Tab-separated table of C-alpha atoms in Angstrom:
chain	number	residue	atom	x	y	z
A	494	MET	CA	86.603	95.402	88.838
A	495	LYS	CA	83.546	96.660	86.942
A	496	LYS	CA	83.472	100.246	85.663
A	497	ALA	CA	80.650	101.310	88.017
A	498	GLU	CA	82.612	100.007	91.021
A	499	ARG	CA	85.733	101.830	89.866
A	500	LEU	CA	83.820	105.110	89.441
A	501	ASN	CA	82.563	104.818	93.011
A	502	GLY	CA	86.077	103.960	94.110
A	503	ILE	CA	87.494	107.104	92.489
A	504	ILE	CA	84.939	109.215	94.372
A	505	TYR	CA	85.826	107.554	97.675
A	506	ALA	CA	89.555	107.905	97.007
A	507	LEU	CA	89.275	111.617	96.224
A	508	LYS	CA	87.148	112.163	99.326
A	509	GLU	CA	89.729	110.403	101.484
A	510	LYS	CA	93.033	111.539	99.979
A	511	GLY	CA	92.201	114.921	98.454
A	512	LYS	CA	93.846	115.835	95.145
A	513	LEU	CA	95.152	112.912	93.093
A	514	ASN	CA	96.617	112.942	89.612
A	515	CYS	CA	95.867	110.516	86.813
A	516	LYS	CA	98.972	108.408	87.431
A	517	GLU	CA	98.168	107.994	91.132
A	518	LEU	CA	94.605	106.957	90.353
A	519	SER	CA	95.719	104.475	87.700
A	520	GLU	CA	98.091	102.845	90.215
A	521	LEU	CA	95.391	102.690	92.883
A	522	PHE	CA	92.912	100.910	90.619
A	523	GLU	CA	95.419	98.984	88.475
A	524	VAL	CA	94.215	100.363	85.132
A	525	SER	CA	95.789	102.542	82.456
A	526	GLU	CA	95.869	106.339	82.646
A	527	ARG	CA	93.731	106.424	79.493
A	528	THR	CA	91.035	104.474	81.373
A	529	ILE	CA	91.180	107.000	84.232
A	530	TYR	CA	90.696	109.879	81.780
A	531	ARG	CA	87.579	108.149	80.438
A	532	ASP	CA	86.357	107.540	83.983
A	533	MET	CA	86.744	111.224	84.882
A	534	ASP	CA	84.716	112.177	81.800
A	535	ALA	CA	82.024	109.707	82.853
A	536	LEU	CA	81.905	111.172	86.378
A	537	SER	CA	81.584	114.685	84.968
A	538	GLN	CA	78.651	113.560	82.822
A	539	LEU	CA	77.048	112.149	85.987
A	540	LYS	CA	77.277	115.652	87.504
A	541	VAL	CA	79.835	114.665	90.144
A	542	PRO	CA	81.439	117.985	91.252
A	543	LEU	CA	85.052	117.491	90.173
A	544	PHE	CA	87.815	120.061	89.855
A	545	SER	CA	90.667	119.530	87.393
A	546	TYR	CA	94.065	121.214	87.754
A	547	GLU	CA	96.744	121.311	85.071
A	548	GLY	CA	100.490	121.490	85.410
A	549	LYS	CA	103.166	119.666	87.386
A	550	LYS	CA	101.136	119.682	90.600
A	551	GLY	CA	97.841	119.161	88.839
A	552	GLY	CA	95.245	116.493	89.405
A	553	TYR	CA	91.628	116.010	90.365
A	554	GLU	CA	89.691	117.064	93.441
A	555	ILE	CA	86.085	116.589	94.490
A	556	ASP	CA	83.913	119.228	96.145
A	557	GLU	CA	84.191	118.754	99.927
A	558	SER	CA	80.447	119.239	100.304
A	559	TYR	CA	79.671	116.292	98.019
A	560	PHE	CA	77.788	113.753	100.148
A	561	ILE	CA	78.303	109.994	99.845
A	562	PRO	CA	75.800	107.825	101.735
A	563	SER	CA	77.631	105.318	103.903
A	564	ILE	CA	76.986	102.417	106.259
A	565	GLN	CA	76.851	103.097	109.987
A	566	LEU	CA	79.955	101.861	111.780
A	567	THR	CA	81.512	102.841	115.093
A	568	GLU	CA	85.094	104.108	115.218
A	569	GLN	CA	86.241	100.817	116.791
A	570	GLU	CA	84.504	98.825	114.045
A	571	VAL	CA	86.235	100.935	111.405
A	572	ILE	CA	89.628	100.409	113.068
A	573	MET	CA	89.050	96.657	113.262
A	574	LEU	CA	88.036	96.400	109.592
A	575	LEU	CA	90.955	98.546	108.419
A	576	MET	CA	93.406	96.432	110.428
A	577	VAL	CA	91.971	93.295	108.803
A	578	LEU	CA	92.324	94.950	105.385
A	579	ASN	CA	95.922	95.914	106.139
A	580	MET	CA	96.576	92.304	107.085
A	581	GLY	CA	95.079	91.256	103.741
A	582	GLN	CA	97.417	93.621	101.956
A	583	ALA	CA	100.387	92.305	103.975
A	584	ILE	CA	99.719	88.716	102.893
A	585	LYS	CA	99.388	89.897	99.284
A	586	ILE	CA	96.054	88.350	98.299
A	587	PRO	CA	96.514	87.853	94.526
A	588	ASN	CA	94.599	89.913	91.947
A	589	LEU	CA	92.690	92.002	94.504
A	590	GLY	CA	94.701	95.240	94.646
A	591	SER	CA	92.029	97.515	93.196
A	592	GLU	CA	89.226	95.865	95.222
A	593	TYR	CA	91.296	96.469	98.348
A	594	GLN	CA	91.577	100.178	97.585
A	595	LEU	CA	87.835	100.488	96.916
A	596	LEU	CA	86.801	98.651	100.079
A	597	ARG	CA	89.256	100.633	102.201
A	598	ALA	CA	87.927	103.921	100.812
A	599	LYS	CA	84.306	102.858	101.479
A	600	ILE	CA	85.096	101.978	105.084
A	601	ILE	CA	87.126	105.045	105.947
A	602	ASN	CA	84.498	107.318	104.333
A	603	VAL	CA	82.188	106.782	107.327
A	604	LEU	CA	84.562	108.785	109.535
A	605	THR	CA	84.682	112.521	109.985
A	606	GLU	CA	87.792	114.326	108.756
A	607	ARG	CA	89.066	114.599	112.357
A	608	ASP	CA	88.508	110.919	113.140
A	609	ARG	CA	89.997	109.918	109.779
A	610	LYS	CA	93.265	111.627	110.692
A	611	LYS	CA	93.297	109.882	114.090
A	612	VAL	CA	92.695	106.468	112.546
A	613	ASN	CA	95.325	106.988	109.826
A	614	GLN	CA	97.785	108.059	112.525
A	615	LEU	CA	97.020	104.876	114.464
A	616	LEU	CA	97.417	102.580	111.445
A	617	LYS	CA	100.891	103.971	110.738
A	618	HIS	CA	102.031	102.230	113.931
A	619	VAL	CA	100.387	98.829	113.331
A	620	SER	CA	102.504	96.323	111.404
A	621	PHE	CA	102.192	92.722	110.250
A	622	TYR	CA	105.407	90.732	109.830
A	623	VAL	CA	104.288	87.705	107.844
A	624	ASP	CA	106.771	87.406	104.975
A	625	ARG	CA	109.168	84.513	104.672
A	626	LEU	CA	108.639	84.235	100.938
A	627	LEU	CA	108.501	87.285	98.697
A	628	PRO	CA	106.500	86.435	95.543
A	629	LYS	CA	107.158	89.013	92.847
A	630	ASP	CA	103.865	88.731	91.006
A	631	TYR	CA	100.855	86.551	90.249
A	632	SER	CA	99.256	85.577	86.964
A	633	GLU	CA	96.288	87.831	86.250
A	634	LYS	CA	93.619	85.109	86.463
A	635	VAL	CA	95.119	82.822	89.078
A	636	LEU	CA	93.010	83.624	92.150
A	637	PRO	CA	89.641	84.259	90.426
A	638	THR	CA	90.003	80.959	88.526
A	639	ILE	CA	90.851	78.968	91.657
A	640	LEU	CA	87.964	80.535	93.592
A	641	GLU	CA	85.600	79.726	90.740
A	642	SER	CA	86.872	76.151	90.634
A	643	PHE	CA	85.821	75.697	94.271
A	644	MET	CA	82.437	77.368	93.772
A	645	GLU	CA	81.683	75.355	90.613
A	646	GLY	CA	83.342	72.125	91.808
A	647	ARG	CA	85.524	71.808	88.703
A	648	ASN	CA	89.105	70.893	87.850
A	649	ILE	CA	91.753	73.339	86.667
A	650	SER	CA	94.617	73.040	84.193
A	651	ILE	CA	97.828	74.907	84.956
A	652	THR	CA	101.219	75.592	83.429
A	653	TYR	CA	103.554	75.396	86.411
A	654	TYR	CA	107.183	76.473	86.829
A	655	VAL	CA	109.336	73.888	88.606
A	656	PRO	CA	112.394	75.690	90.066
A	657	ALA	CA	114.349	72.466	90.661
A	658	ASN	CA	114.835	71.963	86.907
A	659	GLY	CA	113.862	75.415	85.619
A	660	ARG	CA	111.116	74.003	83.373
A	661	MET	CA	107.415	74.527	82.805
A	662	THR	CA	105.099	71.548	83.272
A	663	GLU	CA	101.452	71.027	82.351
A	664	ARG	CA	99.181	69.737	85.125
A	665	LYS	CA	95.512	68.915	85.600
A	666	VAL	CA	94.555	69.496	89.238
A	667	SER	CA	91.466	68.818	91.349
A	668	PRO	CA	91.836	71.580	94.003
A	669	THR	CA	90.947	70.764	97.601
A	670	GLU	CA	92.465	73.652	99.576
A	671	LEU	CA	93.624	77.238	99.046
A	672	PHE	CA	95.865	78.505	101.834
A	673	TYR	CA	98.497	81.046	102.874
A	674	SER	CA	101.722	79.958	104.586
A	675	ASP	CA	105.169	81.462	105.191
A	676	GLY	CA	104.547	84.505	103.000
A	677	GLY	CA	103.072	82.751	99.955
A	678	TRP	CA	99.731	81.509	98.623
A	679	TYR	CA	99.284	77.834	97.739
A	680	VAL	CA	96.657	75.575	96.208
A	681	SER	CA	96.741	71.873	96.969
A	682	GLY	CA	94.770	69.002	95.507
A	683	PHE	CA	94.907	65.803	93.489
A	684	CYS	CA	97.458	66.035	90.671
A	685	HIS	CA	96.310	63.864	87.769
A	686	LYS	CA	99.872	63.651	86.433
A	687	ARG	CA	101.439	62.336	89.676
A	688	LEU	CA	98.252	60.542	90.799
A	689	GLU	CA	98.497	61.862	94.348
A	690	LYS	CA	98.292	65.058	96.377
A	691	ARG	CA	100.495	67.954	95.288
A	692	THR	CA	100.835	71.546	96.485
A	693	PHE	CA	101.480	74.430	94.062
A	694	ARG	CA	102.669	77.972	94.824
A	695	LEU	CA	100.384	80.457	93.112
A	696	ASP	CA	103.194	82.761	91.986
A	697	ARG	CA	104.720	79.837	90.035
A	698	ILE	CA	101.522	79.267	88.053
A	699	ASP	CA	102.134	80.839	84.632
A	700	LYS	CA	98.788	79.965	83.004
A	701	ILE	CA	95.530	78.674	84.448
A	702	GLU	CA	92.187	77.608	82.964
A	703	LEU	CA	88.938	76.348	84.460
A	704	MET	CA	87.983	72.965	83.008
A	705	ASP	CA	84.540	71.482	82.333
A	706	GLU	CA	85.437	68.354	84.297
A	707	ILE	CA	83.860	67.777	87.711
A	708	ASN	CA	86.238	67.808	90.682
A	709	ALA	CA	85.708	64.376	92.252
A	710	TYR	CA	88.106	65.029	95.166
A	711	LEU	CA	86.326	67.880	96.992
A	712	GLY	CA	85.674	66.864	100.585
A	713	LYS	CA	87.942	63.837	100.334
A	714	SER	CA	91.193	63.203	102.200
A	715	ILE	CA	94.154	62.736	99.867
A	716	HIS	CA	97.787	62.184	100.837
A	717	SER	CA	101.305	62.343	99.456
A	718	THR	CA	104.694	61.282	100.729
A	719	TYR	CA	106.186	64.334	98.977
A	720	ASP	CA	103.851	66.974	100.347
A	721	LYS	CA	105.585	69.623	102.458
A	722	PHE	CA	102.367	70.331	104.351
A	723	VAL	CA	101.472	66.782	105.444
A	724	LEU	CA	100.930	66.226	109.189
A	725	LYS	CA	103.766	64.230	110.745
A	726	GLU	CA	104.316	62.806	114.219
A	727	TYR	CA	107.182	63.911	116.483
A	728	HIS	CA	108.170	62.524	119.870
A	729	PHE	CA	110.401	64.634	122.147
A	730	GLU	CA	111.967	64.819	125.572
A	731	ILE	CA	112.122	68.511	126.436
A	732	SER	CA	113.116	70.686	129.391
A	733	LYS	CA	110.222	72.381	131.152
A	734	PRO	CA	111.589	75.953	130.610
A	735	LEU	CA	111.856	75.404	126.840
A	736	TYR	CA	108.393	73.834	126.726
A	737	ARG	CA	106.898	76.840	128.526
A	738	LEU	CA	108.641	79.121	126.040
A	739	ILE	CA	107.378	77.405	122.868
A	740	ARG	CA	104.093	75.762	123.861
A	741	GLU	CA	101.996	78.570	122.342
A	742	ASN	CA	103.926	78.659	119.048
A	743	PHE	CA	101.907	77.751	115.956
A	744	TYR	CA	103.833	74.543	115.283
A	745	MET	CA	102.949	73.250	118.792
A	746	GLU	CA	99.187	73.509	118.278
A	747	ASN	CA	98.619	69.740	118.415
A	748	CYS	CA	100.817	68.838	121.378
A	749	THR	CA	100.151	66.132	123.975
A	750	VAL	CA	102.111	65.902	127.240
A	751	LEU	CA	102.918	62.243	127.935
A	752	ALA	CA	105.001	62.746	131.108
A	753	ASP	CA	105.317	65.930	133.167
A	754	GLY	CA	108.550	66.459	135.081
A	755	GLU	CA	111.638	68.640	134.839
A	756	ARG	CA	112.322	66.752	131.611
A	757	MET	CA	108.934	66.454	129.938
A	758	GLU	CA	107.943	63.879	127.344
A	759	ILE	CA	105.684	65.288	124.613
A	760	TYR	CA	104.066	64.150	121.385
A	761	VAL	CA	103.493	66.688	118.576
A	762	LEU	CA	101.453	66.346	115.400
A	763	SER	CA	102.623	69.065	112.992
A	764	LYS	CA	103.025	69.907	109.309
A	765	TYR	CA	105.910	72.305	110.020
A	766	GLU	CA	108.940	70.050	109.609
A	767	GLU	CA	111.328	72.957	109.042
A	768	GLU	CA	110.350	74.514	112.381
A	769	MET	CA	110.747	71.148	114.128
A	770	THR	CA	114.218	70.713	112.638
A	771	ASN	CA	115.273	74.204	113.715
A	772	LEU	CA	113.922	73.492	117.202
A	773	VAL	CA	115.997	70.317	117.552
A	774	LEU	CA	119.216	71.749	116.113
A	775	SER	CA	118.984	75.062	117.999
A	776	ASN	CA	118.368	73.590	121.460
A	777	PRO	CA	120.697	70.571	121.884
A	778	HIS	CA	120.761	70.892	125.698
A	779	ASP	CA	117.001	71.258	126.160
A	780	ILE	CA	115.420	68.871	123.697
A	781	LYS	CA	115.991	65.287	122.593
A	782	LEU	CA	114.259	63.688	119.617
A	783	LEU	CA	112.798	60.277	120.472
A	784	GLY	CA	110.951	59.494	117.256
A	785	PRO	CA	110.034	58.664	114.620
A	786	ALA	CA	113.077	56.607	113.608
A	787	SER	CA	113.127	57.977	110.044
A	788	TYR	CA	113.247	61.564	111.324
A	789	ILE	CA	115.976	60.719	113.849
A	790	GLU	CA	118.037	59.370	110.953
A	791	TYR	CA	117.353	62.587	109.001
A	792	ILE	CA	118.637	64.699	111.935
A	793	ARG	CA	121.720	62.482	112.255
A	794	THR	CA	122.473	62.986	108.567
A	795	LEU	CA	122.181	66.779	108.919
A	796	ILE	CA	124.474	66.814	111.963
A	797	HIS	CA	127.008	64.597	110.196
A	798	GLU	CA	127.053	66.866	107.135
A	799	LEU	CA	127.482	69.963	109.321
A	800	TYR	CA	130.284	68.302	111.293
A	801	ASN	CA	132.183	67.318	108.158
A	802	LYS	CA	131.806	70.791	106.703
A	803	TYR	CA	133.206	72.655	109.697
A	804	ILE	CA	135.879	70.380	111.215
């Protein structure tokens, strides 16, 4: 975040939250406390009406009468945008913590003090349960570099942690997709080391650099037999009650009904193999796997291993 943007953000934050100390501001904008002290001096020189308080309960306040021009949004538009922002925070978009705080402050500034309290009260009761993975942290440059690689159409080089062997590996990647799934952010593309499609979790990328090489795989379809997120075909016989229960689940998006009776025959194209496996194993009376043969053999192996473990 540029200094001018951060200065505006501090003004918005003080208008929204009231008195904040240096530590709180540094955490909001992900900079050091020394940087915040310099920012407050800069705002004072710009004649922004700030009040400084010393002591244990000290901090900074801004004159309530200080006017900040804002865009015109209705209350419902503000609520919608803030809910989208909260969703963005829930899915932990990498490297954008300070930008999130600035944008949120800009949006909520359009409300009166009374409406601001109402909206904040509402947002306390809106939750997003999206986490299945819990990444601890992301490399500082990971998202900006990946975004730039798409905009410039260039390859990236990464140092990637492989948990299976606990080692770091060097890869050159031609990115083709950035996506969020199951609580984590991923980038997929052509791996020049494996010579096929690979998918990398962003929180496992230790170092990343934008290369001068042109990405020749943008807009092209690439495949891999090892890719967790490859579309696979599934053929089921399923009871009608179970089908009605799950037909709107995300992993059933590409579902075709082949025969409609009390026991329905369906065909599903999905990249969510784990969900399909859980569906089969959790509903033995209501679903029967008919294909493909390789997946039937995989399910048999799982059942055999479970049987031997618990007899």
